[in-house]
Amino acid sequence: MTQERRVVYFYDPECGNFHYGPNHPMKPHRLTLTHTLVVNYGLTDCMKVYRPNRASMNDMISFHTQDYVEFLRDVTPSNMHTFPKEKLLTYNIGEDCPIFEGIYHFCSMYTGASLQAAKYLNNEVTDIAINWSGGLHHAKKFEASGFCYVNDIVIAILELLKRCVKMVKTLGLPLLVLGGGGYTVRNVARCWAYETAVLLDQEDKISNDLPYSPYIEFFYPDYTLHPDLTTKLDNANTKQYIEALRTTVHDHLKQLVLAPSVQFTDVPPDYLDTFRLELVDERDKPGGRFSREEEKMEEVKPLCS
C-alpha cells in the first residue's frame, strides 16, 4: 500500500484584507474565499494548517535589491507624493502596480509563507506544501511588475537549492553530477566536497573543520567547510559611473549592423555582482595524470570501506 503523503497548508487570515484599489483585477480577497471553501469542504482535516512567519528584510533582499525593498517598506499612499517621480518610475509604480495601504506587510506575509514552505520541504517536515497567497512571479529584482512586488518564487527556489543534490538523489534515478560555474576557488572546493559527501550519505559524518592538506591556506581565515557567507560587499559604483558606462555601451551598440528579424530594444539596467576569476596554474602531465609531487602526497583514507 502506498504511504500517505504529508501535506501542510499555509494561511494568514490577514492576507486577504489588502486591497489594490478600485477596479484593479488583482484581489487578495480571493484568498479568504478560497480558505472558506477549503475549510467547509473539510479539507483542513486532511492536512496540517499553519499560520506562516513573516519574511524579513534580509529574506527579501536574498533576491531583490535593498533599496527597492526599503522603498516598499517606507512608501504609503499618503506619503507617495514625497518620493521623486523618477524613483516611482524606476520601481515601475503605476496603474498595474499601485501603492496601497500595508503593501510591505502584504509582501512579507505571502513571501514568508513560501519561504517557510521551502524550509519545511528541505527539512522533510512535509511532502507537499501549499501557499495560495504566493506565486507572484512577475516581480523583478529591482522593480514591481504585473501586480507583483516581491518574487516569492525566486526566494523560495533559492532556499530549495540548498538541498538540491540531496533531493534529486532521492529520486533513485541514474544521476550524473557535474561542476560548472563558480569562480571563488575556496568556496567552489568546499561546495563540491560537501555535495560529494551528500551523494555518499556521509554529510553528517564529516567535520566542519577542514582536514589538513597542502592547500589548507586557500581556506584562510576560517578553515571550515561551512563558512559564514552573510557578509555583503557594498556597491561602490556611483550612479554617474553606471550612467556613463551605459551611454558608452549604447554608443557601441549603435554601430552594430542588425539582422532584420532581431528586435533591438533597451533592457532595464541591473546592478550585477562582479566576480574575480581566480586562475589556477595547471601543472598536470598530458593525459590528466598527477605530477610526481602530487603522487607523493599522503593518501587520504576513505570514510567508508
Coordinates of C-alpha atoms in Angstrom, one line a residue:
M1 CA 0.0 0.0 0.0
T2 CA 1.3 3.5 -0.9
Q3 CA 2.4 5.6 2.1
E4 CA 0.2 8.6 2.6
R5 CA 1.9 11.8 1.7
R6 CA 2.2 14.5 4.3
V7 CA 0.6 17.9 3.3
V8 CA 0.9 21.3 5.0
Y9 CA -1.2 24.3 4.2
F10 CA -0.1 27.9 5.0
Y11 CA -2.7 30.6 5.6
D12 CA -2.6 34.0 7.1
P13 CA -6.1 35.4 7.7
E14 CA -4.9 38.9 7.3
C15 CA -3.5 38.4 3.8
G16 CA -6.9 38.6 2.2
N17 CA -7.7 42.0 3.7
F18 CA -5.4 44.0 1.4
H19 CA -6.8 46.0 -1.5
Y20 CA -5.0 47.1 -4.6
G21 CA -7.7 49.7 -5.3
P22 CA -11.0 50.2 -7.2
N23 CA -11.3 48.3 -10.5
H24 CA -7.9 46.6 -10.1
P25 CA -8.0 42.9 -11.3
M26 CA -5.8 41.7 -8.5
K27 CA -7.9 41.0 -5.5
P28 CA -6.3 39.4 -2.4
H29 CA -9.8 38.8 -1.0
R30 CA -9.7 35.7 -3.3
L31 CA -7.5 34.1 -0.5
T32 CA -10.3 34.4 2.0
L33 CA -12.9 32.9 -0.3
T34 CA -10.5 30.0 -1.1
H35 CA -9.8 29.3 2.5
T36 CA -13.5 29.3 3.3
L37 CA -14.2 26.6 0.7
V38 CA -11.2 24.5 1.9
V39 CA -12.5 24.6 5.5
N40 CA -16.1 24.0 4.6
Y41 CA -15.2 21.0 2.4
G42 CA -13.4 19.6 5.5
L43 CA -10.1 19.5 3.7
T44 CA -8.2 21.0 6.6
D45 CA -8.9 17.8 8.5
C46 CA -6.6 16.0 6.0
M47 CA -3.6 18.2 6.4
K48 CA -1.7 20.4 8.9
V49 CA -2.6 24.1 8.8
Y50 CA -0.1 26.7 9.8
R51 CA -0.1 30.5 10.1
P52 CA 3.2 31.3 8.4
N53 CA 6.0 33.5 9.7
R54 CA 6.6 36.9 8.0
A55 CA 9.5 37.3 5.7
S56 CA 12.2 39.7 7.0
M57 CA 14.0 42.4 5.0
N58 CA 17.0 40.1 4.8
D59 CA 14.8 37.3 3.4
M60 CA 13.6 39.6 0.6
I61 CA 17.0 41.0 -0.3
S62 CA 18.2 37.5 -1.0
F63 CA 16.9 38.3 -4.5
H64 CA 15.7 41.9 -4.6
T65 CA 17.9 45.0 -4.2
Q66 CA 17.9 46.5 -0.7
D67 CA 17.0 50.0 -2.0
Y68 CA 13.9 48.6 -3.6
V69 CA 12.7 46.6 -0.6
E70 CA 13.3 49.6 1.7
F71 CA 11.2 51.7 -0.7
L72 CA 8.3 49.1 -0.3
R73 CA 8.8 49.3 3.5
D74 CA 8.7 53.1 3.6
V75 CA 6.2 54.1 0.9
T76 CA 2.5 54.6 1.7
P77 CA -0.4 56.1 -0.3
S78 CA -0.3 59.2 1.9
N79 CA 3.5 59.9 1.5
M80 CA 4.0 58.6 -2.1
H81 CA 4.0 62.2 -3.4
T82 CA 7.2 62.9 -1.4
F83 CA 9.2 60.4 -3.4
P84 CA 10.9 61.6 -6.6
K85 CA 8.9 60.8 -9.7
E86 CA 12.0 59.2 -11.2
K87 CA 12.1 56.7 -8.3
L88 CA 8.5 55.7 -8.8
L89 CA 9.2 55.2 -12.5
T90 CA 12.3 53.2 -11.7
Y91 CA 10.4 50.9 -9.5
N92 CA 7.5 50.7 -12.1
I93 CA 4.9 52.1 -9.7
G94 CA 1.7 52.9 -11.6
E95 CA -1.7 51.5 -12.5
D96 CA -0.6 47.9 -12.7
C97 CA 1.4 48.1 -9.6
P98 CA -0.1 50.8 -7.3
I99 CA 0.9 51.7 -3.8
F100 CA -1.8 50.6 -1.4
E101 CA -2.0 50.6 2.4
G102 CA 0.1 47.9 4.0
I103 CA 1.9 46.9 0.8
Y104 CA 5.1 45.9 2.7
H105 CA 3.2 43.7 5.2
F106 CA 1.3 42.1 2.3
C107 CA 4.6 41.2 0.6
S108 CA 6.1 40.0 3.9
M109 CA 3.1 37.7 4.5
Y110 CA 3.0 35.8 1.2
T111 CA 6.8 35.7 0.8
G112 CA 7.2 34.4 4.4
A113 CA 4.7 31.6 3.6
S114 CA 6.6 30.5 0.5
L115 CA 9.9 30.6 2.3
Q116 CA 8.6 28.6 5.3
A117 CA 7.1 26.1 2.9
A118 CA 10.5 25.7 1.2
K119 CA 12.2 25.2 4.5
Y120 CA 9.7 22.5 5.5
L121 CA 10.3 20.7 2.3
N122 CA 14.1 20.9 2.7
N123 CA 13.9 19.6 6.3
E124 CA 11.5 16.8 5.3
V125 CA 8.7 18.1 7.6
T126 CA 6.3 17.6 4.7
D127 CA 6.0 16.1 1.2
I128 CA 3.7 18.8 -0.2
A129 CA 3.4 22.4 0.9
I130 CA 0.5 24.7 -0.2
N131 CA 0.6 28.5 -0.2
W132 CA -2.1 30.0 -2.3
S133 CA -1.1 33.5 -1.4
G134 CA 2.3 33.0 -3.1
G135 CA 3.3 32.7 -6.7
L136 CA 3.8 36.4 -7.6
H137 CA 6.1 35.6 -10.4
H138 CA 6.3 38.9 -12.4
A139 CA 8.3 40.9 -9.8
K140 CA 11.8 41.7 -10.9
K141 CA 15.0 42.2 -8.9
F142 CA 14.6 45.9 -8.6
E143 CA 11.1 46.7 -9.7
A144 CA 7.4 45.7 -9.4
S145 CA 5.8 44.1 -12.4
G146 CA 2.4 42.6 -13.4
F147 CA 0.7 43.2 -10.0
C148 CA 3.7 41.6 -8.2
Y149 CA 6.1 43.4 -5.9
V150 CA 8.3 40.7 -4.2
N151 CA 9.0 37.5 -6.2
D152 CA 8.4 34.9 -3.5
I153 CA 9.0 32.1 -6.1
V154 CA 12.6 33.1 -6.6
I155 CA 13.2 33.5 -2.9
A156 CA 11.7 30.0 -2.2
I157 CA 13.8 28.5 -5.0
L158 CA 17.0 29.9 -3.5
E159 CA 16.1 28.2 -0.3
L160 CA 15.3 24.9 -2.0
L161 CA 18.6 25.0 -3.9
K162 CA 20.3 24.4 -0.6
R163 CA 19.2 20.8 -0.7
C164 CA 19.0 20.4 -4.5
V165 CA 21.5 17.5 -4.8
K166 CA 20.1 15.6 -1.8
M167 CA 16.5 15.9 -3.2
V168 CA 17.4 14.8 -6.7
K169 CA 19.4 11.9 -5.3
T170 CA 16.3 10.6 -3.5
L171 CA 14.5 10.1 -6.9
G172 CA 16.5 6.9 -7.3
L173 CA 17.3 7.6 -10.9
P174 CA 20.7 7.3 -12.7
L175 CA 22.4 10.6 -11.8
L176 CA 25.2 12.5 -13.5
V177 CA 26.6 15.2 -11.3
L178 CA 28.8 17.9 -12.9
G179 CA 30.6 21.1 -11.9
G180 CA 30.3 24.2 -14.0
G181 CA 30.1 27.8 -12.7
G182 CA 31.8 29.1 -9.6
Y183 CA 34.9 31.2 -9.6
T184 CA 35.8 31.7 -5.9
V185 CA 38.1 28.7 -5.7
R186 CA 37.9 28.1 -2.0
N187 CA 34.1 28.2 -1.9
V188 CA 33.8 26.0 -5.0
A189 CA 36.0 23.4 -3.5
R190 CA 34.0 23.4 -0.2
C191 CA 30.7 23.1 -2.0
W192 CA 31.7 20.3 -4.3
A193 CA 33.4 18.4 -1.5
Y194 CA 30.2 18.7 0.6
E195 CA 28.0 17.6 -2.2
T196 CA 30.2 14.6 -2.8
A197 CA 29.6 13.7 0.8
V198 CA 25.8 14.2 0.3
L199 CA 25.9 11.8 -2.7
L200 CA 27.7 9.2 -0.4
D201 CA 25.3 9.7 2.5
Q202 CA 28.2 11.0 4.5
E203 CA 27.3 14.6 5.1
D204 CA 26.6 14.0 8.8
K205 CA 29.9 12.2 9.3
I206 CA 32.4 14.8 8.1
S207 CA 33.7 17.5 10.3
N208 CA 33.0 21.2 9.7
D209 CA 36.7 21.8 10.4
L210 CA 38.6 21.2 7.2
P211 CA 41.2 18.3 7.2
Y212 CA 44.8 19.3 6.7
S213 CA 46.2 19.3 3.2
P214 CA 49.0 21.2 1.3
Y215 CA 46.3 23.6 0.1
I216 CA 44.8 24.4 3.6
E217 CA 45.9 28.1 3.3
F218 CA 43.4 28.5 0.4
F219 CA 40.7 28.4 3.1
Y220 CA 42.1 31.2 5.3
P221 CA 40.8 32.6 7.7
D222 CA 38.1 30.2 8.9
Y223 CA 39.3 26.8 7.6
T224 CA 35.8 25.4 7.8
L225 CA 33.5 23.5 5.4
H226 CA 30.6 25.8 6.0
P227 CA 31.9 29.4 6.4
D228 CA 29.9 32.4 7.3
L229 CA 28.9 33.9 3.9
T230 CA 26.5 36.5 5.2
T231 CA 28.8 39.5 4.7
K232 CA 27.8 41.6 1.8
L233 CA 30.0 43.8 -0.2
D234 CA 29.0 47.4 -0.6
N235 CA 28.2 48.6 -4.1
A236 CA 30.9 51.2 -4.8
N237 CA 29.5 52.1 -8.3
T238 CA 28.1 55.6 -8.4
K239 CA 25.1 56.4 -10.5
Q240 CA 27.2 58.7 -12.6
Y241 CA 29.6 55.9 -13.4
I242 CA 26.9 53.5 -14.3
E243 CA 25.1 56.0 -16.4
A244 CA 28.3 56.9 -18.3
L245 CA 29.0 53.2 -18.8
R246 CA 25.5 52.7 -20.1
T247 CA 25.9 55.6 -22.5
T248 CA 29.2 54.2 -23.8
V249 CA 27.7 50.7 -24.3
H250 CA 24.7 52.2 -26.2
D251 CA 27.1 54.2 -28.4
H252 CA 28.9 51.0 -29.3
L253 CA 25.7 49.1 -29.9
K254 CA 24.5 51.7 -32.3
Q255 CA 27.4 50.8 -34.6
L256 CA 26.2 47.2 -34.9
V257 CA 24.5 46.0 -38.1
L258 CA 21.2 44.5 -37.1
A259 CA 19.5 41.5 -38.6
P260 CA 16.0 42.5 -39.9
S261 CA 14.3 39.9 -37.7
V262 CA 16.0 41.0 -34.5
Q263 CA 14.2 43.5 -32.3
F264 CA 16.6 46.0 -30.7
T265 CA 15.2 47.4 -27.5
D266 CA 16.6 48.8 -24.3
V267 CA 16.6 46.4 -21.4
P268 CA 16.2 48.0 -17.9
P269 CA 19.6 48.1 -16.2
D270 CA 20.6 46.0 -13.3
Y271 CA 23.4 46.1 -10.8
L272 CA 25.4 42.9 -11.2
D273 CA 27.8 41.4 -8.7
T274 CA 31.3 41.2 -10.1
F275 CA 33.3 38.1 -9.6
R276 CA 37.1 37.9 -9.5
L277 CA 38.2 35.0 -11.7
E278 CA 40.9 33.1 -9.9
L279 CA 43.2 31.2 -12.3
V280 CA 44.8 28.0 -11.2
D281 CA 48.3 27.2 -12.6
E282 CA 47.9 23.8 -14.3
R283 CA 50.9 21.6 -13.9
D284 CA 49.4 18.3 -14.7
K285 CA 51.1 16.0 -17.2
P286 CA 49.4 15.3 -20.6
G287 CA 46.6 12.9 -20.3
G288 CA 45.3 14.3 -17.0
R289 CA 47.8 12.4 -14.7
F290 CA 49.1 13.9 -11.5
S291 CA 52.6 15.3 -11.2
R292 CA 55.1 13.3 -9.2
E293 CA 54.9 15.8 -6.3
E294 CA 51.1 15.2 -6.1
E295 CA 51.6 11.4 -6.2
K296 CA 53.8 11.6 -3.1
M297 CA 51.0 13.3 -1.1
E298 CA 49.8 11.3 1.9
E299 CA 46.9 9.0 0.9
V300 CA 43.6 10.1 2.2
K301 CA 41.7 7.3 3.9
P302 CA 38.1 6.7 2.7
L303 CA 35.2 7.4 5.1
C304 CA 33.7 4.0 4.3
S305 CA 35.4 0.8 3.4

